mmCIF file of C-alpha atoms in Angstrom:
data_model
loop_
_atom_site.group_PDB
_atom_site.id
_atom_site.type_symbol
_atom_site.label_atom_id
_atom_site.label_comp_id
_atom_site.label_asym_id
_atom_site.label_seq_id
_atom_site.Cartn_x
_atom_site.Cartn_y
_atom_site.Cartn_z
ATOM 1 C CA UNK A 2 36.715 207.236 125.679
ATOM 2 C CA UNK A 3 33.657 204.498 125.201
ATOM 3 C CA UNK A 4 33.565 201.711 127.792
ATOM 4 C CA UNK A 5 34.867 198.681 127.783
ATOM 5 C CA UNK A 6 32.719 196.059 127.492
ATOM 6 C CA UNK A 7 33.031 192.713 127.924
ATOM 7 C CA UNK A 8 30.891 189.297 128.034
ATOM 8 C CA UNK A 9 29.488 190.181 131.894
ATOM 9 C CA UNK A 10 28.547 193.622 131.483
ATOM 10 C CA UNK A 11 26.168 192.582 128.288
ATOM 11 C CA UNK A 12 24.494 189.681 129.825
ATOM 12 C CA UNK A 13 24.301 191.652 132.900
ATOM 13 C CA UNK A 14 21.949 193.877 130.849
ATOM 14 C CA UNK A 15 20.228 191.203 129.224
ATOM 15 C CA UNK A 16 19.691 189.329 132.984
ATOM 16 C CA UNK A 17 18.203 193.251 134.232
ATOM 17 C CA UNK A 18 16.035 193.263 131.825
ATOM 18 C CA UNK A 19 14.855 189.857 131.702
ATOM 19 C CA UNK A 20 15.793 188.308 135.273
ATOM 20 C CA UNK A 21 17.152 184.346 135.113
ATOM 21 C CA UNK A 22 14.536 183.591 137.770
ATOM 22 C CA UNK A 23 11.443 184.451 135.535
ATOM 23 C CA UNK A 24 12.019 181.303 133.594
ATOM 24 C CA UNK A 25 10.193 178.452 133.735
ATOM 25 C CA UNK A 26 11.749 175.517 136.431
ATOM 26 C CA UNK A 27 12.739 173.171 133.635
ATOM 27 C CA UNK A 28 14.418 176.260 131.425
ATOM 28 C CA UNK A 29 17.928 176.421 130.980
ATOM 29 C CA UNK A 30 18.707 180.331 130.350
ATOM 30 C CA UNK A 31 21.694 182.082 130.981
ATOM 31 C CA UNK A 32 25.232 182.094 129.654
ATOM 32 C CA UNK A 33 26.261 178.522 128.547
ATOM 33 C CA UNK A 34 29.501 178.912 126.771
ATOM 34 C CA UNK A 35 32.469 181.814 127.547
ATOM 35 C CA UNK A 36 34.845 183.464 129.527
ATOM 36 C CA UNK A 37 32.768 186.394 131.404
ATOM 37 C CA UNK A 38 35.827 189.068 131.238
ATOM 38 C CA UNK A 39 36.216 188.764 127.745
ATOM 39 C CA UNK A 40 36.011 191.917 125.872
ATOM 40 C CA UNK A 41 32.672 192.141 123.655
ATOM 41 C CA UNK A 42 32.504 195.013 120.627
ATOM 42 C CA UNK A 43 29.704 192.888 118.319
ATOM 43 C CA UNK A 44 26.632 191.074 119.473
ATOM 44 C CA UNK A 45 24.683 188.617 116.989
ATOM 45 C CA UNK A 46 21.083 188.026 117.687
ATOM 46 C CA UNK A 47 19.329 185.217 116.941
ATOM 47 C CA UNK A 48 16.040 182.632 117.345
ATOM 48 C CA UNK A 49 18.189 179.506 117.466
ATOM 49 C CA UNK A 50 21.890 178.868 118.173
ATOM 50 C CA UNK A 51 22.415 176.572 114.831
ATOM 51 C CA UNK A 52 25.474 175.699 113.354
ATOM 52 C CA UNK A 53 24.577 177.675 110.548
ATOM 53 C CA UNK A 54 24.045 180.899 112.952
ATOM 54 C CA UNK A 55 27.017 180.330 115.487
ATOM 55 C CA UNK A 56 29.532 180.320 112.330
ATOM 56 C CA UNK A 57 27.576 183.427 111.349
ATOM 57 C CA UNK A 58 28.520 184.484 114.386
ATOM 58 C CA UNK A 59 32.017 184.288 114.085
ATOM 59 C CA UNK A 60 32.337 185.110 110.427
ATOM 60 C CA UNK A 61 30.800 188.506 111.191
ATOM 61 C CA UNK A 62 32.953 189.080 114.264
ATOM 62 C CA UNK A 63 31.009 189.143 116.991
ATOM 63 C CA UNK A 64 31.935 188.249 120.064
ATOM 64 C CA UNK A 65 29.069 187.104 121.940
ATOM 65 C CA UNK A 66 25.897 185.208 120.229
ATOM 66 C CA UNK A 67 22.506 185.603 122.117
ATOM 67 C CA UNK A 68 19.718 183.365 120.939
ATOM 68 C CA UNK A 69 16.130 182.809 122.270
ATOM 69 C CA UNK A 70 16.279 179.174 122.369
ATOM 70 C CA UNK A 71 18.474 177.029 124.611
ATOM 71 C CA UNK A 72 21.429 175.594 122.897
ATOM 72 C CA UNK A 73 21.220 172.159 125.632
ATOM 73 C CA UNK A 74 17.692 172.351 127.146
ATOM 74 C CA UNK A 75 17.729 168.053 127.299
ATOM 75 C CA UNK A 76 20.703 168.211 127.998
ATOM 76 C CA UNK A 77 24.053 166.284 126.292
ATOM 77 C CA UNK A 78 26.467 164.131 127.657
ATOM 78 C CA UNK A 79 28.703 163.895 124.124
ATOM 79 C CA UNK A 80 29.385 166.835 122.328
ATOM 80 C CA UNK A 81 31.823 165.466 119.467
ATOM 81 C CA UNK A 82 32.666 168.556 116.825
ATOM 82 C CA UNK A 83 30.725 166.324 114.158
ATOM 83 C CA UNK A 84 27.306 166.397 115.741
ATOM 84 C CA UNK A 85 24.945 169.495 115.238
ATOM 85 C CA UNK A 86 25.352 170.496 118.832
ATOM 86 C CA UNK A 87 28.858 169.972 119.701
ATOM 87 C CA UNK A 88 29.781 171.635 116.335
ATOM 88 C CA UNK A 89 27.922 174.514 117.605
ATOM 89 C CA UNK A 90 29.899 174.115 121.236
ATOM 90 C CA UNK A 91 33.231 173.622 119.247
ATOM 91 C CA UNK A 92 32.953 176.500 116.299
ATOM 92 C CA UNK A 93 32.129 179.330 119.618
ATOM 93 C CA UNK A 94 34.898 178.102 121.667
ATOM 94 C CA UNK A 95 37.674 177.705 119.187
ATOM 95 C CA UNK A 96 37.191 181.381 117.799
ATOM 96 C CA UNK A 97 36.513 182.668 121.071
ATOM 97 C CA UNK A 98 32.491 183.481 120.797
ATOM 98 C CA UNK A 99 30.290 183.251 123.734
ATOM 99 C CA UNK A 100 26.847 181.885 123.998
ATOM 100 C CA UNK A 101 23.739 183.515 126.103
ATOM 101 C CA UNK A 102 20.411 181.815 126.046
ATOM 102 C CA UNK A 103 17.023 183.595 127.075
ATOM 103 C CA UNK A 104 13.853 181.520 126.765
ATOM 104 C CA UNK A 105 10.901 181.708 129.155
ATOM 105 C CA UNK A 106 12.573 184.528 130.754
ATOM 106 C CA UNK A 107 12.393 186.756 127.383
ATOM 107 C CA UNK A 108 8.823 185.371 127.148
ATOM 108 C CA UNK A 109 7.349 186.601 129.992
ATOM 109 C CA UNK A 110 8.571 190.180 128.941
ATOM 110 C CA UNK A 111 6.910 193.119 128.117
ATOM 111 C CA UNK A 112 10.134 193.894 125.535
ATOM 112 C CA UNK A 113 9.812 190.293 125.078
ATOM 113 C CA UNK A 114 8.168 187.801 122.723
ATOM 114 C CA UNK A 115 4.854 188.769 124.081
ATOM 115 C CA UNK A 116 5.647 192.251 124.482
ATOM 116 C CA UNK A 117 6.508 192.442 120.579
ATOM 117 C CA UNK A 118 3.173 190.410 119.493
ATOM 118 C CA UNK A 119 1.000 192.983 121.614
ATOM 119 C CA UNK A 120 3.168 195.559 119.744
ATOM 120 C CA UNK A 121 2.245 194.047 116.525
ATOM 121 C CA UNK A 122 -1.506 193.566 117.013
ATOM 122 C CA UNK A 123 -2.136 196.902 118.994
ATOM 123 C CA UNK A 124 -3.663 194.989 121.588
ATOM 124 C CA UNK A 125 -5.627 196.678 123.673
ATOM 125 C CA UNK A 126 -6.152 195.825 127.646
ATOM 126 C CA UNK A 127 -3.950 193.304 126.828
ATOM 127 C CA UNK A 128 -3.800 190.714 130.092
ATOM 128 C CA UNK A 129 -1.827 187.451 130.188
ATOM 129 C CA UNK A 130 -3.396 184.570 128.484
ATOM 130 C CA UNK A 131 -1.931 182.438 131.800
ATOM 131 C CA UNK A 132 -3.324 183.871 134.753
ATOM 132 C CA UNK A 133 -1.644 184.105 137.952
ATOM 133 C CA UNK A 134 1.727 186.023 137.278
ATOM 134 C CA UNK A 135 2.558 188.626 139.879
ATOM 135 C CA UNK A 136 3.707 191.838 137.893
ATOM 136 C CA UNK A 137 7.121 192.904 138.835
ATOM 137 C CA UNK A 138 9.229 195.578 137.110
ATOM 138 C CA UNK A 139 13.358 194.814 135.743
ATOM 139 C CA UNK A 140 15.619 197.297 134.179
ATOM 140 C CA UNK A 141 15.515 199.092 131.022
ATOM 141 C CA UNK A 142 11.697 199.273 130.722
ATOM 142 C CA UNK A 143 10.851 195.749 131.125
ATOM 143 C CA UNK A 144 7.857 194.554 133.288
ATOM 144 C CA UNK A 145 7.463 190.677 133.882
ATOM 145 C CA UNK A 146 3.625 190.604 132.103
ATOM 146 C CA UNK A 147 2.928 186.644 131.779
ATOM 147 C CA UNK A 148 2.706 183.756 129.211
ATOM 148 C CA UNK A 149 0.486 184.863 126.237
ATOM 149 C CA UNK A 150 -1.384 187.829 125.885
ATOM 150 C CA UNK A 151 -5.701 188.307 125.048
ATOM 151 C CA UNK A 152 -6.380 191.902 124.325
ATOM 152 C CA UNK A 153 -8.514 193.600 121.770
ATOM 153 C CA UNK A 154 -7.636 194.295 118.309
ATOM 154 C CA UNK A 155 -8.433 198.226 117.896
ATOM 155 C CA UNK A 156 -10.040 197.815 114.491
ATOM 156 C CA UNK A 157 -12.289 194.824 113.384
ATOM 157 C CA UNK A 158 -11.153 192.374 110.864
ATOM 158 C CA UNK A 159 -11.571 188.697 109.406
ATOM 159 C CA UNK A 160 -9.461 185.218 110.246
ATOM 160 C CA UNK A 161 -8.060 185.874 106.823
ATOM 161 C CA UNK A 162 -7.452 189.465 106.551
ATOM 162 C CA UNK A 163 -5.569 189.005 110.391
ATOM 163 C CA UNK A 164 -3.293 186.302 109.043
ATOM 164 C CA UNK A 165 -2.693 188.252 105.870
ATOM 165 C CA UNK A 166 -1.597 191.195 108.457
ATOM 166 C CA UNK A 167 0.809 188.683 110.219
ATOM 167 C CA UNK A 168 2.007 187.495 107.124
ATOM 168 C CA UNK A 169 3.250 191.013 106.479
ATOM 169 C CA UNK A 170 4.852 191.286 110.134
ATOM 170 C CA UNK A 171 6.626 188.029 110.875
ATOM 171 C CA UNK A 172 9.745 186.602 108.285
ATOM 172 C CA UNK A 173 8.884 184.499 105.663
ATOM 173 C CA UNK A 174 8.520 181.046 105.616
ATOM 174 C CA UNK A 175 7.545 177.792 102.457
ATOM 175 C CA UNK A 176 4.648 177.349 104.831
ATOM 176 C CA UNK A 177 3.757 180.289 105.813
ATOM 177 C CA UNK A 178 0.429 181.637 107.702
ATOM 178 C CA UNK A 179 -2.124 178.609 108.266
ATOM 179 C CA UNK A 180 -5.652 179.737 110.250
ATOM 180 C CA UNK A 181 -8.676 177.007 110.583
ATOM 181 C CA UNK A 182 -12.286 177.305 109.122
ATOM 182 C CA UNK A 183 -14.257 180.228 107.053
ATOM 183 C CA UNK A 184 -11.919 183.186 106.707
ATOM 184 C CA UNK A 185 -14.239 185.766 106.458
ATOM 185 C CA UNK A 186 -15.054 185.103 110.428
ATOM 186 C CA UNK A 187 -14.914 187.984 112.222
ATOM 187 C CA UNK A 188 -12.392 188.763 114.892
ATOM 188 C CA UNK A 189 -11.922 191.392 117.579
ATOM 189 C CA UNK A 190 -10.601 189.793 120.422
ATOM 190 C CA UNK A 191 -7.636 187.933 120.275
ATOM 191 C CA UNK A 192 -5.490 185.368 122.404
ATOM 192 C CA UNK A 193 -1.681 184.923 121.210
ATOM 193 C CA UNK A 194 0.888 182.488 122.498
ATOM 194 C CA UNK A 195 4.284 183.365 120.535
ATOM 195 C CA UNK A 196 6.114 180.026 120.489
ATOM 196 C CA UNK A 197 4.752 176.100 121.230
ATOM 197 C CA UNK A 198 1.435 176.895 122.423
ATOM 198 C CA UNK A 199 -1.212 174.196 121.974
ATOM 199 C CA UNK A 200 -0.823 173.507 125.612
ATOM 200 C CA UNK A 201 -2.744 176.703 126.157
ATOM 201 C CA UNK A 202 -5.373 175.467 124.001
ATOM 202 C CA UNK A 203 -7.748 175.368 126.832
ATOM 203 C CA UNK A 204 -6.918 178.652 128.692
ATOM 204 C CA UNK A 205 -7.547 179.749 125.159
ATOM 205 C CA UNK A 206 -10.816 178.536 124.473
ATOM 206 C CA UNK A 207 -12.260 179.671 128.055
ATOM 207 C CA UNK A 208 -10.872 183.442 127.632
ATOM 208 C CA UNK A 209 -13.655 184.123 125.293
ATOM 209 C CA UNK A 210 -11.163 185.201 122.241
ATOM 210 C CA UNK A 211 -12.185 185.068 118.486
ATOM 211 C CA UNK A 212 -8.730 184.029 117.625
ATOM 212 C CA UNK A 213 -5.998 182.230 118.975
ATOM 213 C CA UNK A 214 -2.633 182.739 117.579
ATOM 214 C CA UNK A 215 0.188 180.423 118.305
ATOM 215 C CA UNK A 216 2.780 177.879 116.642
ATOM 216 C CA UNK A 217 3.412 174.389 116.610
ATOM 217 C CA UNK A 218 -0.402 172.996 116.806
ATOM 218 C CA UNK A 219 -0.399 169.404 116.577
ATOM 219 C CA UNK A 220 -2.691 167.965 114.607
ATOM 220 C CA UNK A 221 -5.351 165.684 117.162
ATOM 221 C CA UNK A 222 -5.290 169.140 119.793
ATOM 222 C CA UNK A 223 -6.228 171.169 116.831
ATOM 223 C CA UNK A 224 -8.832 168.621 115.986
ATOM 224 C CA UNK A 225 -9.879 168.345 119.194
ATOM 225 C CA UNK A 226 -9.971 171.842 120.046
ATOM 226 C CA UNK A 227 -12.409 172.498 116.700
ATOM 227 C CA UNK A 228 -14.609 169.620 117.709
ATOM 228 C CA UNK A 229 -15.708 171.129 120.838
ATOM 229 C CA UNK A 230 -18.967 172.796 118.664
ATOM 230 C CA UNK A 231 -20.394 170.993 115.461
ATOM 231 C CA UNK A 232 -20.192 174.056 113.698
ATOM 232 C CA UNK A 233 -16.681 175.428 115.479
ATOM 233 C CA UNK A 234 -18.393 178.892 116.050
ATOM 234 C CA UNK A 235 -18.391 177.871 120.508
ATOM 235 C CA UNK A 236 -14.627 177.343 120.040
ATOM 236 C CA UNK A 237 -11.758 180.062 118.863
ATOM 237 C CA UNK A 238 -10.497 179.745 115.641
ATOM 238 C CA UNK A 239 -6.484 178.500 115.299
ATOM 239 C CA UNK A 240 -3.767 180.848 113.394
ATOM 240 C CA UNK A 241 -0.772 178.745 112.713
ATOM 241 C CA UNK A 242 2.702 181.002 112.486
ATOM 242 C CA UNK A 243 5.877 179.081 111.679
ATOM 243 C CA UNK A 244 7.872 178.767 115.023
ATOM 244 C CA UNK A 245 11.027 180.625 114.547
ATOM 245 C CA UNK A 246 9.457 183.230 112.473
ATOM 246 C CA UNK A 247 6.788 183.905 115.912
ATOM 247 C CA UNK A 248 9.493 184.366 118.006
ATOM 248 C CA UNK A 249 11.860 186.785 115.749
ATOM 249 C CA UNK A 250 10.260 189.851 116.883
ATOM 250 C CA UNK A 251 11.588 189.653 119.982
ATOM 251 C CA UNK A 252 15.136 190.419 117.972
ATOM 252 C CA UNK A 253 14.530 194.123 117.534
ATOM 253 C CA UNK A 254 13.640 194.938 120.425
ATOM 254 C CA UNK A 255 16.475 193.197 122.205
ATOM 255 C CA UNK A 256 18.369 194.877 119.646
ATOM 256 C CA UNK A 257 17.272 198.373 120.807
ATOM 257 C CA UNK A 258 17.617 197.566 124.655
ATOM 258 C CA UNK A 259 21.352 196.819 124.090
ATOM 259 C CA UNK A 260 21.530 199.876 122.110
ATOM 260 C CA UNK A 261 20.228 201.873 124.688
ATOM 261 C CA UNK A 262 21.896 200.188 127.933
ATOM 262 C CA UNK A 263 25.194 200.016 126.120
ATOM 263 C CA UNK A 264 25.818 202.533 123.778
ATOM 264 C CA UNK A 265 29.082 201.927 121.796
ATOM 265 C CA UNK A 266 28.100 198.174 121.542
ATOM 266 C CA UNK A 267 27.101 197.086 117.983
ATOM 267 C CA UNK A 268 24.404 194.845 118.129
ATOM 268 C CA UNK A 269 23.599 192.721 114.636
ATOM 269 C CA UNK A 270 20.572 190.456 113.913
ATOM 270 C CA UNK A 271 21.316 187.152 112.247
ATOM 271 C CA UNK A 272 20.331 186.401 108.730
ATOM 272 C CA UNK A 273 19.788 183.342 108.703
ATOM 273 C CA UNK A 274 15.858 181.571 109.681
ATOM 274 C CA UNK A 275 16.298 178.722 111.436
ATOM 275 C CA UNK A 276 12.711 177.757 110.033
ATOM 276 C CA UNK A 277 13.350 173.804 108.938
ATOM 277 C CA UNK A 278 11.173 174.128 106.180
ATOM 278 C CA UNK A 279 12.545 175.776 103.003
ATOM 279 C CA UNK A 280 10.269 174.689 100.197
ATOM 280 C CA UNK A 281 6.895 173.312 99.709
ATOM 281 C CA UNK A 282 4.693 171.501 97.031
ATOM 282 C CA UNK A 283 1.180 171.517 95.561
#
């Protein structure tokens, strides 16, 4: 007979694998909405718990919804059913549907977002971009590694023939792969921050990379970043990848560690991007 599961077992997988306590202080991880006993058959996986993805959620019967970002991170102190996040809050509780959150936790992990991007890139002596982290090993093969990765790419290649590659790897977007200056630079060694990372623009620049790869660069860092060196060459160049779309590899692989910790448990990925942007012009 398979085993019951229910909403505690799962997270408790999800929480061995990537532990509550390596996220960030000002994270907000962990189960948000749910009764913990309640039995679980169908998982949905997802970047961001949207309306759009938590009625997803129920229309494809799953029982519990796990999404990367945090559903309240600022916190609310309304939730009516006619605003984005209370409709969210509403639509999982009425039909029963739980809500687990993994952010900075899922990160930090080598079956993580950074785990799947030194996946992607073959990275070689891949270290974390942030220095500092202690290593520490959690269940089902994952190892706390760090924020960000540098490592070496194990074949040469160009600016543009890299973001062509990640083009090919990540979901599409309108806007799609942006990199800075002459793409026929050439690039070996690489720094990636999947997610927000111009904050990292620094630890970037002094790690002696070719590339950095993150999302969300703002326009006067980017700028300012660049105009380090007259000619940019003293500096990194910037790949751009649409937020969501950096952070959806981590939905495999949390697909296959449920699959392996919990067998009997079906474990769907969502189909809908949460990317904002869905068209562009000129």
């Amino acid at each position: 007979m398979a085993e019951l599961l229910n909403v505690s077992s799962v997270i408790g997988a999800l929480e061995d694998a990537y532990p509550l306590s390596w996220a960030e202080p000002w994270d907000r991880v962990g189960l948000v909405l749910g009764e913990r006993h309640a039995a679980v058959q169908r998982v949905l996986l997802a970047v961001d718990p949207t309306v759009a993805v938590a009625r997803e959620a129920v229309d494809r019967g799953a029982e519990l919804l796990v999404t990367h970002h945090p559903l309240l991170l600022r916190g609310a102190s309304f939730l009516p059913a006619d605003d984005g996040k209370g409709a969210v809050v509403t639509h999982l509780l009425r039909h029963g549907t739980a809500l687990w959150c993994g952010h900075t936790n899922v990160d930090r992990s080598t079956r993580g977002t950074v785990g799947a991007w030194i996946s992607q890139l073959g990275l070689e002596d891949a270290t974390p971009l942030i220095p500092g982290e202690v290593p520490a090993a959690a269940a089902h093969g994952s190892h706390r590694f760090g924020l960000g990765a540098v490592g070496t790419l194990p074949v040469p290649t160009t600016v543009g023939e890299l973001s062509l590659a990640i083009a090919g790897f990540v979901p599409a977007t309108a806007r799609g792969i942006l990199h800075t200056g002459d793409a026929d630079r050439p690039v070996r060694r690489v720094a990636v921050c999947p997610g927000a990372g111009d904050s990292f623009l620094e630890a970037a620049a002094g790690a002696e990379v070719d590339v950095y790869i993150t999302s969300d660069l703002r326009h006067h860092p980017a700028l300012e970043h660049l105009e380090v060196s007259a000619d940019h060459a003293a500096v990194p160049a910037l790949i751009d990848v649409p937020h969501a779309a950096s952070e959806a590899l981590w939905l495999p692989l949390a697909q296959e560690l449920l699959a392996e910790a919990l067998p009997g448990l079906e474990v769907l990925i969502s189909e809908h991007t949460s990317d904002p942007w869905g068209g562009r012009a000129g």
